[in-house]
Amino acid sequence: MYRTRLLPSTGSLVVTVAGPGNTVVSDLEVFVDGEKRCSSSPCRVEDLAAGTHLVKVTATGYEPTADQGVKVEAGDEAVYNVRLNRGGSTGLSVKAEGRGLKLWVDGKEIGPLPQEISDISPGQHTIRIDGSERYESFEQQVTIEPNRVLSLEPKLKVKKGLATIKAGTNAQGATVLLVSGSERRPVPQLPLAVDIQMDKPYTIVATKPGFKKFEQPVTFDDGQAERTFVIDLVPEEAASAAAYAQRAAVPRAPAPARPAAPAPRSDVGQAKLNINSIPASNVILDGKPLGSTPKVGIVVSPGPHVIIFAHPEYGRKAKSVNAQAGKTSSVTARFDE
């Protein structure tokens, strides 16, 4: 008499998961053939068909494994040990220029800026920056990706700026106003720090007998609620000479030339200036910035001109020169004297 014995057609699989140094890993997922089978270690999967199965493990804070083929024998138990490597940190870094600014994430106050947040979950979040009377509130939707730190450094719009108005060249004794439409706000003394609401435009206007009117709009770059404005006044005669030089420099359409007439020289009746300083500084000629010294062969109209030398450490120096037609005059300023 013969007995028939059925052989098993399935097997089982045990997956163990650990971190570096055989540390315990929590919040994990074990996938077999693309299907989640466990959320803890060890993970035992039974009744698997004999053959090769693809195993993948993911865990928060660790690099996920690639699909790994594990062979399961019928009637046997296969063991697959997984060692996970630490992944890059997941977080949010927020910085912004400005005093008193604070950070909120998903409606929860985090604290004053700057902030480094490492316990934020991957996914969509709403951040808000507020808390300063000088800046408009900033809000943005962000996406936090696993194993990555999102860095934000927004430039907030200024709603109330702090303007420091200082007297520059020839500005002592000038009448200074902050003008916005029909509003005229006197500036009683210089220097003066004044709060400016940015809901309407303001212009600094300075006047003084014998000098050209000074006008400068009050503006603030995003993220910069404090700015210094320097009033430099140019004598009227120098301003007129500069305007004349600009008009003279504008090319005009030539009259019909006679065949025998030579081409006119463009520099007839004009003067030239060589401008230098020790050390190098920025040059303002009759109210027009020219850049850094030295400047050679600057064409100007004959007559008086005012040159202002501005150095970031040594301050400003003003020089006057009476340019003569057809000649080159040299003007030098020394800040080390």
Short mmCIF file of C-alpha atoms in Angstrom, two decimals:
data_model
loop_
_atom_site.label_atom_id
_atom_site.label_comp_id
_atom_site.label_asym_id
_atom_site.label_seq_id
_atom_site.Cartn_x
_atom_site.Cartn_y
_atom_site.Cartn_z
CA MET A 1 0.00 0.00 0.00
CA TYR A 2 1.37 3.37 -1.01
CA ARG A 3 0.75 6.69 0.75
CA THR A 4 0.77 10.05 -1.08
CA ARG A 5 2.60 12.95 0.66
CA LEU A 6 1.85 16.51 -0.52
CA LEU A 7 4.88 18.79 -0.71
CA PRO A 8 4.45 22.45 0.40
CA SER A 9 4.33 25.06 -2.36
CA THR A 10 4.83 28.14 -0.17
CA GLY A 11 7.39 29.46 2.26
CA SER A 12 7.83 32.36 4.68
CA LEU A 13 10.08 35.41 4.98
CA VAL A 14 11.43 37.22 8.04
CA VAL A 15 12.79 40.76 7.57
CA THR A 16 14.80 42.39 10.36
CA VAL A 17 15.57 46.11 10.29
CA ALA A 18 18.22 48.03 12.26
CA GLY A 19 20.07 51.31 12.04
CA PRO A 20 23.80 52.08 12.26
CA GLY A 21 25.39 50.22 15.16
CA ASN A 22 22.42 47.83 15.28
CA THR A 23 20.20 50.58 16.74
CA VAL A 24 16.44 50.21 16.86
CA VAL A 25 14.51 51.80 14.01
CA SER A 26 10.93 52.93 14.57
CA ASP A 27 8.35 54.35 12.18
CA LEU A 28 9.32 51.99 9.38
CA GLU A 29 7.54 50.25 6.52
CA VAL A 30 8.37 46.90 4.90
CA PHE A 31 7.17 46.27 1.35
CA VAL A 32 7.13 42.85 -0.33
CA ASP A 33 6.47 42.87 -4.07
CA GLY A 34 5.28 46.50 -3.76
CA GLU A 35 2.73 45.72 -1.01
CA LYS A 36 3.15 47.03 2.53
CA ARG A 37 3.33 44.06 4.89
CA CYS A 38 4.73 45.42 8.19
CA SER A 39 5.38 48.61 10.15
CA SER A 40 7.78 47.17 12.74
CA SER A 41 10.77 44.86 12.99
CA PRO A 42 11.04 41.90 12.87
CA CYS A 43 8.55 41.51 10.03
CA ARG A 44 7.26 37.97 9.36
CA VAL A 45 5.46 37.28 6.09
CA GLU A 46 3.95 33.82 5.57
CA ASP A 47 2.41 31.91 2.68
CA LEU A 48 4.68 33.37 0.05
CA ALA A 49 4.86 31.47 -3.20
CA ALA A 50 8.17 29.77 -3.75
CA GLY A 51 10.49 31.95 -5.80
CA THR A 52 12.13 35.37 -5.69
CA HIS A 53 10.35 38.30 -4.04
CA LEU A 54 11.28 41.99 -4.03
CA VAL A 55 11.75 43.56 -0.59
CA LYS A 56 12.03 47.28 0.17
CA VAL A 57 12.30 49.10 3.53
CA THR A 58 11.66 52.78 4.30
CA ALA A 59 11.92 54.64 7.62
CA THR A 60 11.72 58.27 8.69
CA GLY A 61 15.19 59.80 8.93
CA TYR A 62 16.86 57.00 6.94
CA GLU A 63 17.69 56.43 3.32
CA PRO A 64 15.20 54.01 1.72
CA THR A 65 16.56 50.74 0.36
CA ALA A 66 16.32 49.74 -3.25
CA ASP A 67 14.19 46.72 -4.17
CA GLN A 68 16.19 43.64 -3.18
CA GLY A 69 15.43 40.16 -4.50
CA VAL A 70 15.08 37.51 -1.77
CA LYS A 71 14.61 33.83 -2.70
CA VAL A 72 11.97 31.92 -0.75
CA GLU A 73 12.09 28.10 -0.84
CA ALA A 74 8.93 26.03 -0.54
CA GLY A 75 8.46 24.80 3.01
CA ASP A 76 11.35 26.91 4.25
CA GLU A 77 11.83 30.29 5.97
CA ALA A 78 14.07 32.93 4.39
CA VAL A 79 15.70 35.62 6.52
CA TYR A 80 16.65 39.06 5.18
CA ASN A 81 18.57 41.44 7.48
CA VAL A 82 18.46 45.13 6.56
CA ARG A 83 20.84 47.83 7.83
CA LEU A 84 19.57 51.36 7.15
CA ASN A 85 21.81 54.39 6.69
CA ARG A 86 20.96 57.72 8.17
CA GLY A 87 19.43 60.07 5.64
CA GLY A 88 19.94 63.81 5.38
CA SER A 89 18.13 65.87 7.97
CA THR A 90 14.61 67.13 7.29
CA GLY A 91 13.93 70.67 8.35
CA LEU A 92 13.23 74.33 7.72
CA SER A 93 15.61 77.28 8.00
CA VAL A 94 14.12 80.78 7.96
CA LYS A 95 16.03 84.07 8.05
CA ALA A 96 14.89 87.64 7.43
CA GLU A 97 16.45 91.03 8.03
CA GLY A 98 14.59 93.26 10.46
CA ARG A 99 14.17 93.75 14.18
CA GLY A 100 11.29 92.11 16.04
CA LEU A 101 10.36 89.61 13.33
CA LYS A 102 8.88 86.27 14.43
CA LEU A 103 8.03 83.02 12.67
CA TRP A 104 4.74 81.12 12.66
CA VAL A 105 4.34 77.63 11.13
CA ASP A 106 0.82 76.37 10.48
CA GLY A 107 -0.55 79.01 12.84
CA LYS A 108 1.81 78.11 15.71
CA GLU A 109 4.28 80.73 16.93
CA ILE A 110 7.83 79.39 16.73
CA GLY A 111 9.77 82.47 17.93
CA PRO A 112 12.09 85.30 16.84
CA LEU A 113 14.07 84.97 13.64
CA PRO A 114 16.34 83.37 12.61
CA GLN A 115 14.94 79.86 13.21
CA GLU A 116 16.18 76.34 12.46
CA ILE A 117 13.40 73.73 12.74
CA SER A 118 14.36 70.04 12.66
CA ASP A 119 11.15 68.43 13.95
CA ILE A 120 8.91 69.45 11.06
CA SER A 121 7.18 66.72 9.06
CA PRO A 122 7.51 66.39 5.30
CA GLY A 123 4.65 67.85 3.27
CA GLN A 124 2.81 71.14 2.86
CA HIS A 125 3.13 73.86 5.52
CA THR A 126 2.16 77.51 5.85
CA ILE A 127 4.78 79.91 7.17
CA ARG A 128 4.15 83.47 8.29
CA ILE A 129 6.61 86.19 9.31
CA ASP A 130 5.26 89.09 11.34
CA GLY A 131 5.72 91.00 14.57
CA SER A 132 7.47 94.19 13.44
CA GLU A 133 5.78 97.54 12.99
CA ARG A 134 8.20 98.34 10.17
CA TYR A 135 7.46 95.44 7.81
CA GLU A 136 4.38 94.04 6.12
CA SER A 137 3.32 90.53 7.11
CA PHE A 138 4.74 87.77 4.90
CA GLU A 139 2.96 84.44 4.28
CA GLN A 140 3.89 81.56 1.98
CA GLN A 141 2.99 77.92 1.33
CA VAL A 142 6.07 75.67 1.35
CA THR A 143 6.74 71.99 0.70
CA ILE A 144 9.13 70.17 3.04
CA GLU A 145 10.82 67.22 1.35
CA PRO A 146 12.18 64.22 3.29
CA ASN A 147 15.88 64.34 4.12
CA ARG A 148 16.21 67.94 2.94
CA VAL A 149 16.41 71.30 4.71
CA LEU A 150 14.42 74.08 3.04
CA SER A 151 16.09 77.48 3.43
CA LEU A 152 14.07 80.69 3.14
CA GLU A 153 15.33 84.27 3.35
CA PRO A 154 12.46 86.49 2.16
CA LYS A 155 12.78 90.26 1.76
CA LEU A 156 9.81 91.87 3.49
CA LYS A 157 8.23 95.03 2.15
CA VAL A 158 8.72 98.11 4.31
CA LYS A 159 5.55 99.72 5.67
CA LYS A 160 7.21 102.22 8.04
CA GLY A 161 10.79 103.22 7.33
CA LEU A 162 13.30 105.07 9.49
CA ALA A 163 14.92 107.85 7.45
CA THR A 164 18.03 109.53 8.84
CA ILE A 165 18.53 112.88 7.10
CA LYS A 166 22.04 114.36 7.28
CA ALA A 167 23.62 117.58 6.08
CA GLY A 168 26.19 117.12 3.34
CA THR A 169 28.07 119.71 1.30
CA ASN A 170 26.69 123.28 1.64
CA ALA A 171 23.55 122.00 3.44
CA GLN A 172 24.02 123.83 6.76
CA GLY A 173 21.36 126.51 7.13
CA ALA A 174 19.13 125.08 4.40
CA THR A 175 15.35 124.83 4.74
CA VAL A 176 14.45 121.14 4.65
CA LEU A 177 10.94 119.73 4.15
CA LEU A 178 9.37 116.31 3.80
CA VAL A 179 6.81 116.74 1.03
CA SER A 180 3.89 114.48 0.11
CA GLY A 181 1.24 116.08 -2.05
CA SER A 182 0.00 119.14 -0.16
CA GLU A 183 1.66 117.98 3.07
CA ARG A 184 4.78 119.89 4.15
CA ARG A 185 6.64 118.49 7.17
CA PRO A 186 9.50 120.75 8.34
CA VAL A 187 12.79 119.14 9.31
CA PRO A 188 13.89 121.45 12.16
CA GLN A 189 17.49 120.27 12.45
CA LEU A 190 20.10 118.03 10.89
CA PRO A 191 20.86 115.24 11.42
CA LEU A 192 17.36 113.96 12.19
CA ALA A 193 15.83 110.45 12.26
CA VAL A 194 12.17 110.39 11.27
CA ASP A 195 9.59 107.62 10.76
CA ILE A 196 8.06 107.53 7.28
CA GLN A 197 4.80 105.69 6.55
CA MET A 198 5.10 104.11 3.10
CA ASP A 199 1.39 104.24 2.28
CA LYS A 200 2.10 107.45 0.33
CA PRO A 201 5.21 108.85 -1.39
CA TYR A 202 7.50 111.37 0.32
CA THR A 203 10.29 113.54 -1.09
CA ILE A 204 13.07 115.35 0.77
CA VAL A 205 13.22 118.96 -0.48
CA ALA A 206 16.01 121.34 0.59
CA THR A 207 16.40 124.97 -0.45
CA LYS A 208 19.01 127.64 0.28
CA PRO A 209 19.64 131.03 -1.34
CA GLY A 210 22.28 130.78 -4.05
CA PHE A 211 21.97 127.01 -4.40
CA LYS A 212 20.02 124.66 -6.63
CA LYS A 213 16.95 123.03 -5.05
CA PHE A 214 17.65 119.52 -3.71
CA GLU A 215 14.97 116.86 -4.21
CA GLN A 216 15.20 113.14 -3.42
CA PRO A 217 12.36 110.60 -3.14
CA VAL A 218 12.25 108.64 0.13
CA THR A 219 12.36 104.95 -0.78
CA PHE A 220 13.40 101.78 1.03
CA ASP A 221 14.56 98.51 -0.48
CA ASP A 222 12.67 95.37 0.58
CA GLY A 223 14.14 94.04 3.81
CA GLN A 224 15.83 97.38 4.63
CA ALA A 225 13.66 99.59 6.85
CA GLU A 226 16.47 102.00 7.76
CA ARG A 227 18.26 104.33 5.33
CA THR A 228 20.42 107.45 5.49
CA PHE A 229 19.81 110.38 3.12
CA VAL A 230 22.57 113.01 2.66
CA ILE A 231 21.70 116.50 1.39
CA ASP A 232 24.34 117.98 -0.95
CA LEU A 233 23.64 121.44 -2.37
CA VAL A 234 25.22 122.69 -5.60
CA PRO A 235 25.74 126.45 -6.19
CA GLU A 236 23.35 127.87 -8.76
CA GLU A 237 26.16 129.13 -11.01
CA ALA A 238 27.78 125.69 -11.04
CA ALA A 239 24.42 124.04 -11.68
CA SER A 240 23.79 126.42 -14.56
CA ALA A 241 27.22 125.69 -15.98
CA ALA A 242 26.57 121.95 -15.74
CA ALA A 243 23.22 122.36 -17.50
CA TYR A 244 24.92 124.41 -20.22
CA ALA A 245 27.56 121.70 -20.63
CA GLN A 246 24.87 119.05 -21.01
CA ARG A 247 23.09 121.10 -23.65
CA ALA A 248 26.36 121.74 -25.46
CA ALA A 249 27.15 118.03 -25.45
CA VAL A 250 23.88 117.10 -27.22
CA PRO A 251 24.70 116.53 -30.91
CA ARG A 252 22.78 118.64 -33.39
CA ALA A 253 21.90 117.84 -36.97
CA PRO A 254 24.65 119.37 -39.15
CA ALA A 255 23.75 122.04 -41.67
CA PRO A 256 24.36 121.18 -45.33
CA ALA A 257 28.12 121.22 -45.67
CA ARG A 258 29.87 123.17 -48.36
CA PRO A 259 32.29 121.01 -50.29
CA ALA A 260 35.32 123.10 -49.38
CA ALA A 261 34.41 123.74 -45.73
CA PRO A 262 36.35 121.68 -43.13
CA ALA A 263 34.43 119.69 -40.50
CA PRO A 264 33.94 121.72 -37.31
CA ARG A 265 35.78 120.61 -34.17
CA SER A 266 33.46 119.50 -31.37
CA ASP A 267 35.84 120.59 -28.62
CA VAL A 268 36.22 124.23 -29.68
CA GLY A 269 35.39 126.55 -26.77
CA GLN A 270 35.22 123.72 -24.23
CA ALA A 271 37.45 122.92 -21.26
CA LYS A 272 38.71 119.69 -19.72
CA LEU A 273 39.23 118.48 -16.14
CA ASN A 274 41.58 115.89 -14.67
CA ILE A 275 40.17 114.75 -11.32
CA ASN A 276 42.00 112.62 -8.75
CA SER A 277 42.08 111.93 -5.00
CA ILE A 278 44.31 110.24 -2.43
CA PRO A 279 43.05 107.66 -1.59
CA ALA A 280 40.57 106.89 -4.38
CA SER A 281 37.03 108.17 -3.85
CA ASN A 282 33.75 108.64 -5.70
CA VAL A 283 33.37 111.89 -7.67
CA ILE A 284 30.28 114.08 -8.05
CA LEU A 285 30.70 116.86 -10.63
CA ASP A 286 28.07 119.61 -10.46
CA GLY A 287 25.66 117.15 -8.86
CA LYS A 288 26.31 114.37 -11.40
CA PRO A 289 28.06 111.16 -10.17
CA LEU A 290 31.07 110.21 -12.30
CA GLY A 291 32.32 107.12 -10.46
CA SER A 292 35.68 106.46 -8.85
CA THR A 293 38.86 108.50 -9.27
CA PRO A 294 40.97 109.08 -11.28
CA LYS A 295 39.00 110.77 -14.08
CA VAL A 296 40.98 112.15 -17.03
CA GLY A 297 39.88 114.49 -19.81
CA ILE A 298 36.37 115.22 -18.57
CA VAL A 299 34.88 117.73 -21.02
CA VAL A 300 33.06 120.64 -19.34
CA SER A 301 31.91 124.10 -20.27
CA PRO A 302 34.15 127.05 -19.37
CA GLY A 303 33.36 128.60 -16.01
CA PRO A 304 32.96 127.57 -12.36
CA HIS A 305 32.34 123.96 -11.35
CA VAL A 306 31.94 122.19 -7.98
CA ILE A 307 33.51 118.77 -7.42
CA ILE A 308 32.59 116.62 -4.41
CA PHE A 309 34.86 113.74 -3.37
CA ALA A 310 33.10 111.07 -1.24
CA HIS A 311 35.04 108.40 0.67
CA PRO A 312 33.33 105.70 2.81
CA GLU A 313 35.78 106.19 5.72
CA TYR A 314 37.09 109.76 5.43
CA GLY A 315 33.82 111.47 4.52
CA ARG A 316 33.42 114.20 1.89
CA LYS A 317 35.49 117.04 0.49
CA ALA A 318 34.35 119.77 -1.89
CA LYS A 319 36.58 121.56 -4.42
CA SER A 320 35.81 124.44 -6.78
CA VAL A 321 37.51 125.05 -10.10
CA ASN A 322 37.19 127.74 -12.78
CA ALA A 323 37.63 125.87 -16.07
CA GLN A 324 39.15 127.85 -18.95
CA ALA A 325 38.25 127.33 -22.58
CA GLY A 326 40.74 125.25 -24.53
CA LYS A 327 42.70 124.28 -21.40
CA THR A 328 42.88 121.32 -19.02
CA SER A 329 42.61 121.97 -15.28
CA SER A 330 43.62 119.46 -12.59
CA VAL A 331 41.73 119.06 -9.31
CA THR A 332 43.07 116.81 -6.55
CA ALA A 333 41.74 116.08 -3.06
CA ARG A 334 43.79 114.52 -0.26
CA PHE A 335 41.95 112.77 2.56
CA ASP A 336 45.16 111.97 4.44
CA GLU A 337 46.01 115.60 5.20
#
